[in-house]
PDB file of C-alpha atoms in Angstrom:
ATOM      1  CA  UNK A   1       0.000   0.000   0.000  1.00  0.00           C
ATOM      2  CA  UNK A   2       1.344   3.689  -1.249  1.00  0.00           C
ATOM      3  CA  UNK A   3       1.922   5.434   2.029  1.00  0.00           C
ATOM      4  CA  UNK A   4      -1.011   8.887   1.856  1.00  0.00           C
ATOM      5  CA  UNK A   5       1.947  11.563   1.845  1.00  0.00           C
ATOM      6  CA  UNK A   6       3.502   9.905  -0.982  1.00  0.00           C
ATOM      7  CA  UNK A   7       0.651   9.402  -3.659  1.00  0.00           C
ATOM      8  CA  UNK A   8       0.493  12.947  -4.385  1.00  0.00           C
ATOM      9  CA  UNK A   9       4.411  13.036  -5.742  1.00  0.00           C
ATOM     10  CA  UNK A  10       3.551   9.111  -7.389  1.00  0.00           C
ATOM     11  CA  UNK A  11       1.196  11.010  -9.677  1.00  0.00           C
ATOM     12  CA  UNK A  12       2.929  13.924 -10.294  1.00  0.00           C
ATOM     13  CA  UNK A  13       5.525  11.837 -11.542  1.00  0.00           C
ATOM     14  CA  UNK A  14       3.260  10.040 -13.607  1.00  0.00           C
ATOM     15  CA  UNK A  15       3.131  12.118 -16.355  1.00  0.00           C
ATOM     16  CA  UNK A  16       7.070  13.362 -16.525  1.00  0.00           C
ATOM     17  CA  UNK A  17       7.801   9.869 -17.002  1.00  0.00           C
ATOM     18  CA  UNK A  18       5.013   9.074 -19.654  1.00  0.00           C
ATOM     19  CA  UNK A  19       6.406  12.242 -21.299  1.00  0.00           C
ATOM     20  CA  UNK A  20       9.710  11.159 -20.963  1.00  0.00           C
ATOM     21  CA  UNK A  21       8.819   7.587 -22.732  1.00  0.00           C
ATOM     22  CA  UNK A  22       6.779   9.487 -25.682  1.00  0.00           C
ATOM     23  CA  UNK A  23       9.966  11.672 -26.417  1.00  0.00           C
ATOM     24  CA  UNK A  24      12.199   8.906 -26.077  1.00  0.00           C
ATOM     25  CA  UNK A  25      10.604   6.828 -28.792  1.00  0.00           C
ATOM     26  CA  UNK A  26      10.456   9.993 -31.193  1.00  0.00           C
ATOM     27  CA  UNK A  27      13.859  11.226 -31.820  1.00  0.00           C
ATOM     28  CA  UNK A  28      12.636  13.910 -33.674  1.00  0.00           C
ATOM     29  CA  UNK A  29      10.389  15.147 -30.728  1.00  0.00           C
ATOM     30  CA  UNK A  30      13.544  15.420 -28.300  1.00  0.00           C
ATOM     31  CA  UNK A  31      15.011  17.648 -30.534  1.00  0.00           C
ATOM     32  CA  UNK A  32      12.576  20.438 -29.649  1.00  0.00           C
ATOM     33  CA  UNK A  33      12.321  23.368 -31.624  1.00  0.00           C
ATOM     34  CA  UNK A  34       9.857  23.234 -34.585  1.00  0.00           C
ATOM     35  CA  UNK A  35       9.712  25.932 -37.568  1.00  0.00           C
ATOM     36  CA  UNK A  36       6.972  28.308 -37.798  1.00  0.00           C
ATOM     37  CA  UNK A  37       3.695  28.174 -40.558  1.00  0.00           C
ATOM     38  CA  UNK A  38       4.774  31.502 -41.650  1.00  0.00           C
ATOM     39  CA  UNK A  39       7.750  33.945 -42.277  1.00  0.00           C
ATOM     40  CA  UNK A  40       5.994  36.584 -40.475  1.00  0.00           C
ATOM     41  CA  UNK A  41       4.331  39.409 -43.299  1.00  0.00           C
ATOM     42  CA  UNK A  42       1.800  41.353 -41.244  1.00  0.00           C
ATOM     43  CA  UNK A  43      -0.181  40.679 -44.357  1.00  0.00           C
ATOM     44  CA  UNK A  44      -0.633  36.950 -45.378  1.00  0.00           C
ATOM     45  CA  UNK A  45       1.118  35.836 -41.588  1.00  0.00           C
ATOM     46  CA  UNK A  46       0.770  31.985 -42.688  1.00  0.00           C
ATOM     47  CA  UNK A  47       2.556  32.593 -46.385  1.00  0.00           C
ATOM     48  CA  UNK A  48       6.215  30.890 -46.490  1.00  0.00           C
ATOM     49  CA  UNK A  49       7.442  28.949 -43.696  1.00  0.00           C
ATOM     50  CA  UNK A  50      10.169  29.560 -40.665  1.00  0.00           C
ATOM     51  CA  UNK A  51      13.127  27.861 -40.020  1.00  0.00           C
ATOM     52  CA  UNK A  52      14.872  27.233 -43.767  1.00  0.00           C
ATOM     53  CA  UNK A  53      15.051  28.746 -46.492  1.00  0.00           C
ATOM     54  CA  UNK A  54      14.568  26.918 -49.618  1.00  0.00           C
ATOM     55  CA  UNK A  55      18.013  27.418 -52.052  1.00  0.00           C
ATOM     56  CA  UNK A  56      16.086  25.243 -55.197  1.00  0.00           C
ATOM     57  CA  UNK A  57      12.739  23.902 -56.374  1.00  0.00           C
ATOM     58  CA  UNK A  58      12.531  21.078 -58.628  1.00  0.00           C
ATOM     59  CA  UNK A  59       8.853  20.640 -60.484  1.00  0.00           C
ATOM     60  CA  UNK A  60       7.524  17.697 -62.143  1.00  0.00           C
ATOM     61  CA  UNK A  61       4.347  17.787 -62.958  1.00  0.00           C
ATOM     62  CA  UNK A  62       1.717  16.388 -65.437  1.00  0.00           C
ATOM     63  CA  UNK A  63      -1.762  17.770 -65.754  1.00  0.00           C
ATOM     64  CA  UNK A  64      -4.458  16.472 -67.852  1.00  0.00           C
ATOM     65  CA  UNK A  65      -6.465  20.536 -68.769  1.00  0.00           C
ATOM     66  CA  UNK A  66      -9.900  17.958 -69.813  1.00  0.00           C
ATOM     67  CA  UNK A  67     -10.091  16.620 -66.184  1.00  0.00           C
ATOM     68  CA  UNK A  68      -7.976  19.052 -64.142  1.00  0.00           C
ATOM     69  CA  UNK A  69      -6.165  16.556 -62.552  1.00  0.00           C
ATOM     70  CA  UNK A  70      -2.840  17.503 -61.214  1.00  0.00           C
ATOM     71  CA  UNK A  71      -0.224  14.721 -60.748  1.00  0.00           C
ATOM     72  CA  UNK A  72       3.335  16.472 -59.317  1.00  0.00           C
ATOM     73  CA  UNK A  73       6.410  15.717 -57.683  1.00  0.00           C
ATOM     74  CA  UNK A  74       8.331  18.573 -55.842  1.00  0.00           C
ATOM     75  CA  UNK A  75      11.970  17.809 -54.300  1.00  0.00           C
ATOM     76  CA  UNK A  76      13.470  21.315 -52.266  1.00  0.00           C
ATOM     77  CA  UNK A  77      16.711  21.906 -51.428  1.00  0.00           C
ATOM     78  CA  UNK A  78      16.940  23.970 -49.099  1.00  0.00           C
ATOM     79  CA  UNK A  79      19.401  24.801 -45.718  1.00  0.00           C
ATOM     80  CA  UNK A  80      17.883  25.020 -41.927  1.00  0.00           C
ATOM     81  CA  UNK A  81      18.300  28.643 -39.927  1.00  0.00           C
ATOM     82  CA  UNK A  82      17.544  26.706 -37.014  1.00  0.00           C
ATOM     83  CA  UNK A  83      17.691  22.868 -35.298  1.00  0.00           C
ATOM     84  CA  UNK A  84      14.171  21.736 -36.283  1.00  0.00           C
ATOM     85  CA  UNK A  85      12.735  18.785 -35.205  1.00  0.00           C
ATOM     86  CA  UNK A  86       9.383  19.132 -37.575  1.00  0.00           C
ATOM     87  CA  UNK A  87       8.391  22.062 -40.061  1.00  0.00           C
ATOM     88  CA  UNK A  88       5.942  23.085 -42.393  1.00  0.00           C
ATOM     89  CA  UNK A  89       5.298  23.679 -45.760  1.00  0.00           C
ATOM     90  CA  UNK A  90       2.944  25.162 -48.110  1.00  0.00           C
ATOM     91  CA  UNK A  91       0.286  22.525 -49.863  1.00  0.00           C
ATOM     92  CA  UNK A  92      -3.677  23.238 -49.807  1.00  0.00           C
ATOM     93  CA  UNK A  93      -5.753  20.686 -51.236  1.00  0.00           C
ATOM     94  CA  UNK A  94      -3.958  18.299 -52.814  1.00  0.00           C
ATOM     95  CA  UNK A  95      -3.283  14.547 -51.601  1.00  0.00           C
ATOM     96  CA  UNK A  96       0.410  13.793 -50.670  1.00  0.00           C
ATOM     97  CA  UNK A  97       0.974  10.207 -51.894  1.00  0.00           C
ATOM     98  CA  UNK A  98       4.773  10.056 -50.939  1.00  0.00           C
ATOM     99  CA  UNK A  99       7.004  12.286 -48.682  1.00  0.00           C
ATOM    100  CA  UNK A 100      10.785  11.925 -47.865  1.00  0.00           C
ATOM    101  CA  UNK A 101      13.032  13.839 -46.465  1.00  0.00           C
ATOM    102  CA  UNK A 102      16.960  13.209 -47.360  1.00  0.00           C
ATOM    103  CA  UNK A 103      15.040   9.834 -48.741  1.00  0.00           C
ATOM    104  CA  UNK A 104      13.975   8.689 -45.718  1.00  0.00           C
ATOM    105  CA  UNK A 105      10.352   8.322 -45.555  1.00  0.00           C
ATOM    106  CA  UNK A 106       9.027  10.963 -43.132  1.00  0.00           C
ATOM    107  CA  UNK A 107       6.049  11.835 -41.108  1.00  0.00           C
ATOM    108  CA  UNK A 108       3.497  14.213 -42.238  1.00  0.00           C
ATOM    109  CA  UNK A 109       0.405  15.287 -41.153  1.00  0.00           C
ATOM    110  CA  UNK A 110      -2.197  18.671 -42.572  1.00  0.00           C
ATOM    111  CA  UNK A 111      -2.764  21.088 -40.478  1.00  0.00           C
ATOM    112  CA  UNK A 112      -5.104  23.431 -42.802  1.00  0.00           C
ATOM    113  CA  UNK A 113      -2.947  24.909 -45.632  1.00  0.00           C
ATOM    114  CA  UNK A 114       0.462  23.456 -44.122  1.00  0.00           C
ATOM    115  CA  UNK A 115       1.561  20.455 -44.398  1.00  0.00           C
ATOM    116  CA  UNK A 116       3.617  19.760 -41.470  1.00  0.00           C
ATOM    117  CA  UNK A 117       6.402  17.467 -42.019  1.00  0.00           C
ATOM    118  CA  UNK A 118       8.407  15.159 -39.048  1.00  0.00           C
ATOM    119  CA  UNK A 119      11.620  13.942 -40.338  1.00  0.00           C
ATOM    120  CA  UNK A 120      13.039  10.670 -38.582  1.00  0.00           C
ATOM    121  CA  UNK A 121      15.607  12.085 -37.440  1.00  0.00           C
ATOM    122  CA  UNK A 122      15.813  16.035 -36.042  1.00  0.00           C
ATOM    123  CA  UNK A 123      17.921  18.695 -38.613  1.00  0.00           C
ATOM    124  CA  UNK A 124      20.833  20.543 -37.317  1.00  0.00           C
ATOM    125  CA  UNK A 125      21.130  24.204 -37.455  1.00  0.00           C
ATOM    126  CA  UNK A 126      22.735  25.308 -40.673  1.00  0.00           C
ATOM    127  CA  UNK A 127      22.353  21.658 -42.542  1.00  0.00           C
ATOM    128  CA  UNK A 128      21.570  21.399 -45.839  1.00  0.00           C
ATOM    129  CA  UNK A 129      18.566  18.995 -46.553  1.00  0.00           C
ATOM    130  CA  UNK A 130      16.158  18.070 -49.021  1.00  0.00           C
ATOM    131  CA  UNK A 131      12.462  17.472 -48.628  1.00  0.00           C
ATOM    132  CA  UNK A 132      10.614  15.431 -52.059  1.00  0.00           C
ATOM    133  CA  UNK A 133       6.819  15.219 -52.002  1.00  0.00           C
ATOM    134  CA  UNK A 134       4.535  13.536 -54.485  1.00  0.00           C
ATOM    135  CA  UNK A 135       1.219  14.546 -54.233  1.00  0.00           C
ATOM    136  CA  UNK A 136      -2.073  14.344 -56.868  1.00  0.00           C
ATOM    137  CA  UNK A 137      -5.588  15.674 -57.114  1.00  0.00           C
ATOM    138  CA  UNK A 138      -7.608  18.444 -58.811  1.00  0.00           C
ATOM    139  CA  UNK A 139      -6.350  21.764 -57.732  1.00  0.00           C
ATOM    140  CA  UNK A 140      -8.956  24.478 -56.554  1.00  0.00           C
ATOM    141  CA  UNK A 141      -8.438  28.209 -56.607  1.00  0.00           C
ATOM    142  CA  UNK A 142      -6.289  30.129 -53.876  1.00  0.00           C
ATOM    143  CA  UNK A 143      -7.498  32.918 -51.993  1.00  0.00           C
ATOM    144  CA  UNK A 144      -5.211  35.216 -49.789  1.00  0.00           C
ATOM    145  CA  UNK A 145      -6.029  36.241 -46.788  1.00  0.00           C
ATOM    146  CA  UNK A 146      -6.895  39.301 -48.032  1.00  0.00           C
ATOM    147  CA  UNK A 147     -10.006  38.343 -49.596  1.00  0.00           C
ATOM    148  CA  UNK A 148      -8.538  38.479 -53.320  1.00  0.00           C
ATOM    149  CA  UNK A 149      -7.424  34.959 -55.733  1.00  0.00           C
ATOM    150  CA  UNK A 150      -3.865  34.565 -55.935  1.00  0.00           C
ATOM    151  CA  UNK A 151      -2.147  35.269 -59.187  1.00  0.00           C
ATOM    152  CA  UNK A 152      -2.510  32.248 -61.247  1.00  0.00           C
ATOM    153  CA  UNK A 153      -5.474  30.356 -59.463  1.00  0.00           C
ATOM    154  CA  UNK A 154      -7.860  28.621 -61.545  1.00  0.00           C
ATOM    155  CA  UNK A 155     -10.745  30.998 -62.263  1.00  0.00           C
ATOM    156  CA  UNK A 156     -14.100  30.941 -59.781  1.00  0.00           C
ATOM    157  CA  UNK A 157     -16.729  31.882 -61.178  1.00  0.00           C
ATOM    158  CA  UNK A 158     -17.951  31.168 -65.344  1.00  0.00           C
ATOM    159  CA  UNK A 159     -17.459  34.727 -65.609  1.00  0.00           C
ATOM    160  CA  UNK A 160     -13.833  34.725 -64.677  1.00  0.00           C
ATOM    161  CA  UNK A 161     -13.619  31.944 -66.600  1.00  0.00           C
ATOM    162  CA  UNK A 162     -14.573  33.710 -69.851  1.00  0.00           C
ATOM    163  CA  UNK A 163     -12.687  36.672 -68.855  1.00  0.00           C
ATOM    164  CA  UNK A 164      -9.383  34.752 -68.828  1.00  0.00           C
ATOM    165  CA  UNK A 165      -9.652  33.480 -71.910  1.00  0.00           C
ATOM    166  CA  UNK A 166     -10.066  36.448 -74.106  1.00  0.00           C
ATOM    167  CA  UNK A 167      -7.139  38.030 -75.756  1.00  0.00           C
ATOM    168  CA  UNK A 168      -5.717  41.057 -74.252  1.00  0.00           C
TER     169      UNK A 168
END
């Protein structure tokens, strides 16, 4: 039997040790710090992503115009500003099929427009690292937070529609 002075300290301790178990088993959790869903503009706050800064994009991408469907591979290159341990990136809508970071399959979950990425193992400060993701599906337009489509979203409306095909 626990003696009554003591219980109070056995389950305070309870949860330490369950979080010390969970972090234990996630290497990428015990390295702490996490980047941030956006660069910080007082105007779109969740545009870009803290923590790295991407040095080259590679596209491949194959999309069928009758359908709409978008099938596309994306592999950054790109060099941390900080340890990270997870980070984000930019992807709305679209399913992620594959997702590998320095080709080691890595954990990713959505978190509305970000797409929050775990790699196995946490990044150092100042490494150099490179994220691939293959994702597919039919792309929808983009809206800012201001209100207004981003440049290059498919049209909205039939009107817009027309509108963007006429010659200027």
């Amino acid at each position: 039997m626990t003696h009554p002075r003591r219980r109070p300290a056995l389950l305070a301790a309870v949860p330490v040790a369950v979080a010390a178990l969970l972090t234990a088993a996630d290497p990428a959790l015990a390295a702490g710090p996490v980047g941030t869903p956006g660069v910080g503009d007082p105007y779109f706050p969740l545009a870009g992503n803290g923590g790295y800064h991407v040095d080259h994009y590679d596209l491949t991408l194959r999309y069928d115009p009758a359908t709409r469907h978008l099938d596309g591979k994306a592999v950054l290159t790109a060099r941390t500003t900080r340890a990270l341990s997870r980070f984000d990136l930019d992807l709305n809508g679209l399913k992620v099929t594959a997702l590998t970071v320095d080709h080691v399959k890595a954990g990713h979950r959505r978190d509305g427009q970000e797409l929050v990425v775990t790699p196995r193992r946490a990044l150092r400060k100042g490494a150099r690292f490179q994220v691939t993701v293959t994702y597919s599906g039919t792309p929808g337009p983009v809206t800012d937070p201001d209100g207004s489509p981003t440049a290059g979203s498919p049209p909205t409306t039939a009107r817009s529609s027309r509108a963007s095909r006429r010659a200027p």
